[in-house]
Amino acid sequence: MSRFDPRRKVNRALLAGVSEYDHTAPDDAQGVNGQLPAVRRNRRALEDALRRGGVFGAGEVRTLASPAPDDFTVELRRACRDAEGLLLLYFAGHAVTSTSGSELHLQMRTARVLTGDGLPGSVSFSEVLGELVESRAQQVVVILDCCYAGNAAGIWHRFDDPRRKKDKILLLMSVQPNRCILGGDADAATPFTRELARVLDGGGEVWLSGLYAAVKDRMAAAKYKAEDDDPQRPQALAPPWDPEADVLLAAGPVDPHGGGTEDTTGRFSWLRRPLDRVRKPIGLFGRTVVALVLAFVAIGAAGYGVLTLTGGSGPCEPPLELRVLTDPDLEPAIRAAADGYLASDANTTEDGCPRSGVTVYSAGAAHVVTALGEHSDPWQQPREDVNPQRDIGPQPDVWIPATRADVDRAGDAQVERVFARLEPDHGPFAYSPVVLAVPEGLDAGLPPTGQSLPKLVGALKDADGRAQVRRPDPEFSDAALLATVGLYGDGADVRRAEELISRAGRPEPSAVRLLCTLPADDAADDRSAVLVPEFLLRSGVGCHSVTRAGRTAVYPDDVPGLEPTFVRVRWEGGDRDVQARDDRVDRFRDWLTGEGGREVLGRQGFRAATGERGLLAGKAADHGLTSVVPPADPADAARLDRTLERYGNAHGPGRVLFLLDSSGSMAGLWDGPSGGPGILKQTLTGLGRGDEYGVWAVHGVGGPTHSGLLDFGTHPRAEAEKALRAGEEGARVRDAEADPRAALLDALAFMRERGAGDERPQLIVYLTDGEDDNRLAGDHLREVENRARESGVPVAMVTLKSGGCDRDRPGTRVAEASQGRCLDAGDDLVPALRDEVARIGTGEE
């Protein structure tokens, strides 16, 4: 790319800002996360700045206010067709990534979020790139102000472009990869666009490289925050640009009141530090000289070659960049440490230049272990099916897992040809126990230490029936996996253990996200104890505009703690700059594990890695913590792998057996959506293609007590619905009574046999009118209760009349014995039963 001045060419700017959405949560369960009134101001501010900028002529700036996907695509194609010089595309609005993070979806006005990866109303960024590379424009600049904007750079890199046409596309992004930004309010534009417009409107020539530098500096000075209290750092595709490879974006008249010498674009920000050094000693006359020098540099095209005034040889060379991969829950703390290191003397040369930069990023712990253990080859040479560069990020120089056991897991999984060599430190550099953080509003009276996690959870629920326990995703977060080790215990029934955890849709990927999303529902926040790393109770409270329920930490004695460990990663063929890289890694390690790192980690809430594991800083009581905590046994690699396998089994395809009372008394409760078959039909949405299920018709006494309506196995939805359709060939009422005792005993034996070899979730649903409950009483009832208690299979007892779930009713007693649920006509039957089935099924269809 050469330095590109688009004036006097045919240019186009397309500004798409989605401020209003048709579907928003919580009113619509499939909606996006609210309206974005600030985006209205974004559109106006950027449009005004570009119109005054002198690059885009009359009619060359087009604004789209909350377009639908088709409207956006039509206008994008038109801009691609019409632009011959510069094409600028701007998007502000909601955006989400795919589950793997490999795609960015720009959410237009009609956007919805469905179960799985269904995202109607969105436009993928890959699709946008496909249009832009085929445009007639000589240069394309894409500006994104949305959540996950930084992910666009990885998509650009992965974009299949054999003719190298994508090189004309440059990206400016509002935030780092895998970060959400705040939506703002109606009073002002969002921070990134606000600063963008101010710099563009500052007068004079504004080139893309200078625009990026200035916006980055201004946002850092203002300390704008993204979600999870992270600094919001704008990104560009490949900064810094060569001065001779740039794009002019504005060339408006200089503001006569602007001071003249102010570096509004930030192109000469490298001069500030040396100039600041000499400003004080040389006095007033010297300050005048400095101002004249800066003005001269700003005017002259050769300004990049001016020497610093300290006698050095010129501006700082770009520092070597270290890539640090860590656990999702550790990322904010490690980033804070990296920021402290970057500003420290340990990372500064005698000339005042940085020795290295540090890029901190995270990915799911289990995925990282697999990638470093089994996929180090495709990490260097990505394949279509396995691509850690896409799914995790660049090859790390340093890996900081949450537990040393992860290093052993990766090492055990390494194949014969290994392209990544792991060199862990001998011990961790910090410690944080995993705690059960109990809301202060739950009067549980739990002992702070000395109890196992299952006992603590059981005591909590016994003390307060409102209590719920939530945990992040063990397949993503090591803290959640460590908590699951304690939850399962030695030889525990995994299905029963998982029933202790409250489920409301897909679990949050990390404890950071869990703690910051719970306050959106005050009632849920007030009754939810959470399994999280202790340090987050101190440092993880900056969820912006939300107020989190106060919590007190309880310390299970059977849950291993977080022990972040510094691991040097060496890559085959990565020896070109090995000496310099080793030096930078060693300096970062020494600082992180020394006094500087301990000070930052102390503020983040960590404890000492050895000894009594005391807090590195702060008073424990101020944050609901305990001063001295006996550390649990360290995590074991084999046990972590086994726990993860058992968790996957417990949340894999489920098994559900439906028992439909088909006795004669059901005749008046049979037809329509509120009849027995209709209710069961509506629960099928919770089941997917991998789930096994069947339907028994319950009728008859003294002989066979049930007959098959739908064989047990996997089924297309239509096949199951046909079996439940009323009629001679489907579900029908029989001229007989029913024996619920015999049917339930048969069902419990049937399901126990099928679940003997694995830990897949199971459920029995018995739907009845309760007319034959006289056969489920006395010894017969106790027999069913005992069998249900032993089986480990929860039973949902559903009675179509009121009072079926009153105290001591058969339905109530069987449900409680099996740790299932009792529902009757006093409940909202269909959604409640659908939820029970969805807890077991995968709902993939």
mmCIF file of C-alpha atoms in Angstrom, residues 174-437:
data_model
loop_
_atom_site.group_PDB
_atom_site.id
_atom_site.type_symbol
_atom_site.label_atom_id
_atom_site.label_comp_id
_atom_site.label_asym_id
_atom_site.label_seq_id
_atom_site.Cartn_x
_atom_site.Cartn_y
_atom_site.Cartn_z
ATOM 1 C CA SER A 174 -13.040 0.093 19.063
ATOM 2 C CA VAL A 175 -11.892 -2.621 21.476
ATOM 3 C CA GLN A 176 -9.575 -5.593 21.953
ATOM 4 C CA PRO A 177 -10.559 -9.074 20.721
ATOM 5 C CA ASN A 178 -13.064 -10.998 22.852
ATOM 6 C CA ARG A 179 -14.186 -7.851 24.718
ATOM 7 C CA CYS A 180 -17.591 -6.252 25.073
ATOM 8 C CA ILE A 181 -18.010 -2.490 25.330
ATOM 9 C CA LEU A 182 -20.559 -0.394 27.161
ATOM 10 C CA GLY A 183 -23.637 0.794 25.297
ATOM 11 C CA GLY A 184 -23.627 4.316 26.739
ATOM 12 C CA ASP A 185 -26.746 6.450 26.977
ATOM 13 C CA ALA A 186 -28.661 8.978 24.918
ATOM 14 C CA ASP A 187 -26.628 11.981 26.131
ATOM 15 C CA ALA A 188 -23.393 11.350 24.219
ATOM 16 C CA ALA A 189 -21.794 9.242 21.523
ATOM 17 C CA THR A 190 -19.927 6.124 22.594
ATOM 18 C CA PRO A 191 -16.326 6.811 23.708
ATOM 19 C CA PHE A 192 -14.548 5.444 20.632
ATOM 20 C CA THR A 193 -16.705 7.259 18.083
ATOM 21 C CA ARG A 194 -16.720 10.406 20.236
ATOM 22 C CA GLU A 195 -12.920 10.613 20.169
ATOM 23 C CA LEU A 196 -12.823 9.536 16.525
ATOM 24 C CA ALA A 197 -15.061 12.427 15.475
ATOM 25 C CA ARG A 198 -13.136 14.937 17.609
ATOM 26 C CA VAL A 199 -9.822 14.048 16.003
ATOM 27 C CA LEU A 200 -11.274 14.050 12.483
ATOM 28 C CA ASP A 201 -12.883 17.428 13.183
ATOM 29 C CA GLY A 202 -9.739 18.962 14.651
ATOM 30 C CA GLY A 203 -8.661 20.614 11.414
ATOM 31 C CA GLY A 204 -5.796 19.985 9.030
ATOM 32 C CA GLU A 205 -4.766 16.691 7.518
ATOM 33 C CA VAL A 206 -5.681 13.585 9.454
ATOM 34 C CA TRP A 207 -4.149 10.361 8.191
ATOM 35 C CA LEU A 208 -5.316 6.938 9.317
ATOM 36 C CA SER A 209 -2.133 6.181 11.248
ATOM 37 C CA GLY A 210 -2.367 9.490 13.109
ATOM 38 C CA LEU A 211 -6.081 9.038 13.730
ATOM 39 C CA TYR A 212 -5.456 5.664 15.363
ATOM 40 C CA ALA A 213 -2.587 6.967 17.503
ATOM 41 C CA ALA A 214 -4.532 10.017 18.651
ATOM 42 C CA VAL A 215 -7.727 8.125 19.488
ATOM 43 C CA LYS A 216 -5.713 5.497 21.338
ATOM 44 C CA ASP A 217 -3.913 8.150 23.399
ATOM 45 C CA ARG A 218 -7.083 10.086 24.153
ATOM 46 C CA MET A 219 -8.964 6.975 25.255
ATOM 47 C CA ALA A 220 -6.079 5.879 27.470
ATOM 48 C CA ALA A 221 -5.911 9.341 29.075
ATOM 49 C CA ALA A 222 -9.666 9.333 29.692
ATOM 50 C CA LYS A 223 -9.451 5.794 31.155
ATOM 51 C CA TYR A 224 -12.483 4.510 29.296
ATOM 52 C CA LYS A 225 -13.575 1.062 30.426
ATOM 53 C CA ALA A 226 -14.922 -1.931 28.520
ATOM 54 C CA GLU A 227 -16.993 -4.625 30.241
ATOM 55 C CA ASP A 228 -15.509 -6.429 33.268
ATOM 56 C CA ASP A 229 -13.706 -3.171 34.152
ATOM 57 C CA ASP A 230 -11.070 -3.741 31.476
ATOM 58 C CA PRO A 231 -9.481 -0.698 29.831
ATOM 59 C CA GLN A 232 -11.018 -0.103 26.400
ATOM 60 C CA ARG A 233 -8.153 -0.082 23.925
ATOM 61 C CA PRO A 234 -8.842 0.613 20.240
ATOM 62 C CA GLN A 235 -7.117 -1.667 17.763
ATOM 63 C CA ALA A 236 -5.850 -1.417 14.205
ATOM 64 C CA LEU A 237 -5.055 -4.187 11.769
ATOM 65 C CA ALA A 238 -1.276 -3.806 11.728
ATOM 66 C CA PRO A 239 0.003 -0.671 13.500
ATOM 67 C CA PRO A 240 2.227 1.223 13.273
ATOM 68 C CA TRP A 241 1.965 2.021 9.571
ATOM 69 C CA ASP A 242 4.874 3.052 7.451
ATOM 70 C CA PRO A 243 4.658 6.846 6.974
ATOM 71 C CA GLU A 244 4.620 6.231 3.241
ATOM 72 C CA ALA A 245 1.730 3.752 3.472
ATOM 73 C CA ASP A 246 -1.253 5.649 4.818
ATOM 74 C CA VAL A 247 -4.729 6.911 3.932
ATOM 75 C CA LEU A 248 -5.904 10.508 4.234
ATOM 76 C CA LEU A 249 -9.285 10.694 5.980
ATOM 77 C CA ALA A 250 -9.718 14.433 6.598
ATOM 78 C CA ALA A 251 -8.149 17.671 5.336
ATOM 79 C CA GLY A 252 -10.375 20.371 6.765
ATOM 80 C CA PRO A 253 -9.304 23.956 7.536
ATOM 81 C CA VAL A 254 -7.160 24.474 10.663
ATOM 82 C CA ASP A 255 -9.135 25.862 13.596
ATOM 83 C CA PRO A 256 -7.711 29.383 14.223
ATOM 84 C CA HIS A 257 -8.414 28.984 17.934
ATOM 85 C CA GLY A 258 -6.911 25.514 18.194
ATOM 86 C CA GLY A 259 -3.366 26.566 19.168
ATOM 87 C CA GLY A 260 -1.671 25.641 15.918
ATOM 88 C CA THR A 261 1.057 23.482 17.435
ATOM 89 C CA GLU A 262 -1.188 20.880 19.084
ATOM 90 C CA ASP A 263 -0.591 17.415 17.709
ATOM 91 C CA THR A 264 -4.275 16.574 17.173
ATOM 92 C CA THR A 265 -3.601 13.439 15.193
ATOM 93 C CA GLY A 266 -1.033 11.904 17.512
ATOM 94 C CA ARG A 267 1.385 11.289 14.616
ATOM 95 C CA PHE A 268 4.255 12.749 16.652
ATOM 96 C CA SER A 269 3.368 11.292 20.016
ATOM 97 C CA TRP A 270 6.810 9.697 20.129
ATOM 98 C CA LEU A 271 8.275 13.199 20.670
ATOM 99 C CA ARG A 272 6.307 13.890 23.841
ATOM 100 C CA ARG A 273 8.426 11.928 26.288
ATOM 101 C CA PRO A 274 11.850 13.413 25.288
ATOM 102 C CA LEU A 275 10.346 16.894 25.005
ATOM 103 C CA ASP A 276 8.814 16.557 28.457
ATOM 104 C CA ARG A 277 12.246 15.626 29.814
ATOM 105 C CA VAL A 278 13.870 18.878 28.659
ATOM 106 C CA ARG A 279 10.886 21.193 29.183
ATOM 107 C CA LYS A 280 11.461 21.800 32.911
ATOM 108 C CA PRO A 281 15.230 22.504 33.019
ATOM 109 C CA ILE A 282 15.347 24.851 30.006
ATOM 110 C CA GLY A 283 12.725 27.225 31.386
ATOM 111 C CA LEU A 284 10.434 29.669 29.570
ATOM 112 C CA PHE A 285 12.794 30.351 26.678
ATOM 113 C CA GLY A 286 13.292 26.643 26.226
ATOM 114 C CA ARG A 287 9.558 26.012 26.236
ATOM 115 C CA THR A 288 9.235 28.512 23.416
ATOM 116 C CA VAL A 289 11.919 26.677 21.480
ATOM 117 C CA VAL A 290 10.188 23.354 22.077
ATOM 118 C CA ALA A 291 6.901 24.758 20.825
ATOM 119 C CA LEU A 292 8.597 26.084 17.694
ATOM 120 C CA VAL A 293 10.317 22.769 17.090
ATOM 121 C CA LEU A 294 7.068 20.876 17.458
ATOM 122 C CA ALA A 295 5.330 23.302 15.123
ATOM 123 C CA PHE A 296 8.126 22.880 12.586
ATOM 124 C CA VAL A 297 7.919 19.105 12.835
ATOM 125 C CA ALA A 298 4.154 19.187 12.409
ATOM 126 C CA ILE A 299 4.507 21.279 9.243
ATOM 127 C CA GLY A 300 7.387 19.407 7.638
ATOM 128 C CA ALA A 301 6.861 16.147 5.786
ATOM 129 C CA ALA A 302 10.229 14.934 7.056
ATOM 130 C CA GLY A 303 9.152 15.207 10.676
ATOM 131 C CA TYR A 304 9.549 11.495 11.292
ATOM 132 C CA GLY A 305 13.326 11.841 10.959
ATOM 133 C CA VAL A 306 13.849 14.567 13.585
ATOM 134 C CA LEU A 307 16.207 13.624 16.441
ATOM 135 C CA THR A 308 15.040 13.727 20.013
ATOM 136 C CA LEU A 309 16.348 16.611 22.117
ATOM 137 C CA THR A 310 18.048 14.356 24.661
ATOM 138 C CA GLY A 311 20.983 13.532 22.469
ATOM 139 C CA GLY A 312 19.659 10.121 21.450
ATOM 140 C CA SER A 313 19.703 8.772 17.937
ATOM 141 C CA GLY A 314 15.979 9.074 17.213
ATOM 142 C CA PRO A 315 12.547 7.799 18.218
ATOM 143 C CA CYS A 316 12.158 4.461 19.942
ATOM 144 C CA GLU A 317 12.244 1.357 17.800
ATOM 145 C CA PRO A 318 9.117 -0.811 17.924
ATOM 146 C CA PRO A 319 9.616 -3.116 20.935
ATOM 147 C CA LEU A 320 9.533 -6.894 20.728
ATOM 148 C CA GLU A 321 6.019 -8.093 21.567
ATOM 149 C CA LEU A 322 5.453 -10.907 24.080
ATOM 150 C CA ARG A 323 2.302 -12.989 23.690
ATOM 151 C CA VAL A 324 0.882 -14.163 27.033
ATOM 152 C CA LEU A 325 -1.947 -16.721 27.004
ATOM 153 C CA THR A 326 -3.876 -17.247 30.228
ATOM 154 C CA ASP A 327 -7.074 -18.569 31.816
ATOM 155 C CA PRO A 328 -10.262 -16.489 31.264
ATOM 156 C CA ASP A 329 -10.654 -15.753 34.982
ATOM 157 C CA LEU A 330 -7.000 -14.740 35.327
ATOM 158 C CA GLU A 331 -6.960 -12.466 32.297
ATOM 159 C CA PRO A 332 -7.974 -9.181 34.007
ATOM 160 C CA ALA A 333 -5.387 -9.703 36.745
ATOM 161 C CA ILE A 334 -2.607 -10.718 34.359
ATOM 162 C CA ARG A 335 -3.423 -7.741 32.149
ATOM 163 C CA ALA A 336 -3.189 -5.434 35.167
ATOM 164 C CA ALA A 337 0.188 -6.974 35.945
ATOM 165 C CA ALA A 338 1.315 -6.558 32.331
ATOM 166 C CA ASP A 339 0.288 -2.896 32.402
ATOM 167 C CA GLY A 340 2.332 -2.419 35.564
ATOM 168 C CA TYR A 341 5.326 -4.132 33.976
ATOM 169 C CA LEU A 342 5.155 -2.060 30.799
ATOM 170 C CA ALA A 343 5.469 1.146 32.839
ATOM 171 C CA SER A 344 8.206 -0.205 35.123
ATOM 172 C CA ASP A 345 11.940 0.475 35.074
ATOM 173 C CA ALA A 346 12.458 -3.235 34.366
ATOM 174 C CA ASN A 347 10.935 -2.712 30.925
ATOM 175 C CA THR A 348 12.577 0.639 30.142
ATOM 176 C CA THR A 349 15.960 1.192 28.532
ATOM 177 C CA GLU A 350 18.383 3.948 29.539
ATOM 178 C CA ASP A 351 17.030 5.976 26.616
ATOM 179 C CA GLY A 352 13.507 5.776 28.024
ATOM 180 C CA CYS A 353 12.266 3.312 25.413
ATOM 181 C CA PRO A 354 10.228 0.173 26.163
ATOM 182 C CA ARG A 355 12.091 -3.113 25.919
ATOM 183 C CA SER A 356 8.972 -5.111 25.070
ATOM 184 C CA GLY A 357 5.251 -4.952 24.651
ATOM 185 C CA VAL A 358 2.952 -7.522 26.220
ATOM 186 C CA THR A 359 -0.248 -8.827 24.649
ATOM 187 C CA VAL A 360 -2.452 -10.722 27.121
ATOM 188 C CA TYR A 361 -5.272 -12.908 25.807
ATOM 189 C CA SER A 362 -7.254 -15.891 27.044
ATOM 190 C CA ALA A 363 -9.107 -18.953 25.812
ATOM 191 C CA GLY A 364 -11.017 -21.835 27.351
ATOM 192 C CA ALA A 365 -8.685 -23.809 29.611
ATOM 193 C CA ALA A 366 -9.618 -27.227 28.226
ATOM 194 C CA HIS A 367 -9.163 -26.001 24.653
ATOM 195 C CA VAL A 368 -5.705 -24.640 25.459
ATOM 196 C CA VAL A 369 -4.629 -27.902 27.103
ATOM 197 C CA THR A 370 -5.757 -29.830 24.016
ATOM 198 C CA ALA A 371 -4.091 -27.399 21.625
ATOM 199 C CA LEU A 372 -0.716 -27.421 23.387
ATOM 200 C CA GLY A 373 -0.882 -31.170 23.943
ATOM 201 C CA GLU A 374 -2.297 -32.521 20.695
ATOM 202 C CA HIS A 375 -2.442 -29.697 18.168
ATOM 203 C CA SER A 376 0.873 -27.846 18.327
ATOM 204 C CA ASP A 377 1.501 -28.779 14.682
ATOM 205 C CA PRO A 378 -1.709 -27.202 13.300
ATOM 206 C CA TRP A 379 -1.092 -24.220 15.581
ATOM 207 C CA GLN A 380 1.897 -23.531 13.336
ATOM 208 C CA GLN A 381 0.311 -24.834 10.117
ATOM 209 C CA PRO A 382 -3.474 -24.442 10.499
ATOM 210 C CA ARG A 383 -5.799 -26.975 8.921
ATOM 211 C CA GLU A 384 -9.400 -26.590 7.866
ATOM 212 C CA ASP A 385 -10.649 -28.770 10.721
ATOM 213 C CA VAL A 386 -8.103 -27.865 13.419
ATOM 214 C CA ASN A 387 -6.942 -24.268 13.702
ATOM 215 C CA PRO A 388 -5.789 -23.071 17.159
ATOM 216 C CA GLN A 389 -4.718 -19.741 15.647
ATOM 217 C CA ARG A 390 -8.377 -19.158 14.818
ATOM 218 C CA ASP A 391 -9.943 -20.701 17.916
ATOM 219 C CA ILE A 392 -7.436 -19.630 20.587
ATOM 220 C CA GLY A 393 -5.076 -16.986 19.231
ATOM 221 C CA PRO A 394 -1.433 -16.598 18.206
ATOM 222 C CA GLN A 395 1.309 -18.955 19.353
ATOM 223 C CA PRO A 396 2.109 -17.853 22.918
ATOM 224 C CA ASP A 397 5.564 -17.075 24.266
ATOM 225 C CA VAL A 398 4.204 -17.465 27.794
ATOM 226 C CA TRP A 399 1.324 -19.540 29.112
ATOM 227 C CA ILE A 400 -0.120 -18.822 32.565
ATOM 228 C CA PRO A 401 -2.644 -21.561 33.387
ATOM 229 C CA ALA A 402 -4.723 -21.422 36.549
ATOM 230 C CA THR A 403 -3.126 -24.622 37.860
ATOM 231 C CA ARG A 404 0.160 -26.450 37.303
ATOM 232 C CA ALA A 405 -1.920 -29.580 36.674
ATOM 233 C CA ASP A 406 -2.829 -28.145 33.257
ATOM 234 C CA VAL A 407 0.834 -28.347 32.258
ATOM 235 C CA ASP A 408 0.865 -32.034 33.203
ATOM 236 C CA ARG A 409 -2.385 -32.603 31.284
ATOM 237 C CA ALA A 410 -0.937 -30.992 28.166
ATOM 238 C CA GLY A 411 2.324 -32.916 28.543
ATOM 239 C CA ASP A 412 0.522 -36.228 28.958
ATOM 240 C CA ALA A 413 -1.449 -35.558 25.774
ATOM 241 C CA GLN A 414 1.515 -34.558 23.618
ATOM 242 C CA VAL A 415 1.897 -36.718 20.564
ATOM 243 C CA GLU A 416 5.088 -38.117 19.082
ATOM 244 C CA ARG A 417 5.940 -35.002 17.053
ATOM 245 C CA VAL A 418 5.745 -31.967 19.340
ATOM 246 C CA PHE A 419 6.109 -28.421 18.028
ATOM 247 C CA ALA A 420 5.647 -26.638 21.373
ATOM 248 C CA ARG A 421 7.953 -27.325 24.314
ATOM 249 C CA LEU A 422 6.630 -26.336 27.727
ATOM 250 C CA GLU A 423 9.049 -25.101 30.413
ATOM 251 C CA PRO A 424 7.072 -24.422 33.613
ATOM 252 C CA ASP A 425 8.472 -22.732 36.703
ATOM 253 C CA HIS A 426 8.941 -25.020 39.701
ATOM 254 C CA GLY A 427 6.015 -23.520 41.578
ATOM 255 C CA PRO A 428 3.130 -21.040 41.303
ATOM 256 C CA PHE A 429 3.623 -17.303 41.833
ATOM 257 C CA ALA A 430 0.251 -16.694 43.567
ATOM 258 C CA TYR A 431 -2.679 -18.531 45.103
ATOM 259 C CA SER A 432 -6.443 -18.079 45.288
ATOM 260 C CA PRO A 433 -8.870 -20.612 46.764
ATOM 261 C CA VAL A 434 -12.118 -21.412 44.993
ATOM 262 C CA VAL A 435 -14.917 -20.316 47.308
ATOM 263 C CA LEU A 436 -18.656 -20.652 47.675
ATOM 264 C CA ALA A 437 -19.599 -16.962 47.772
#
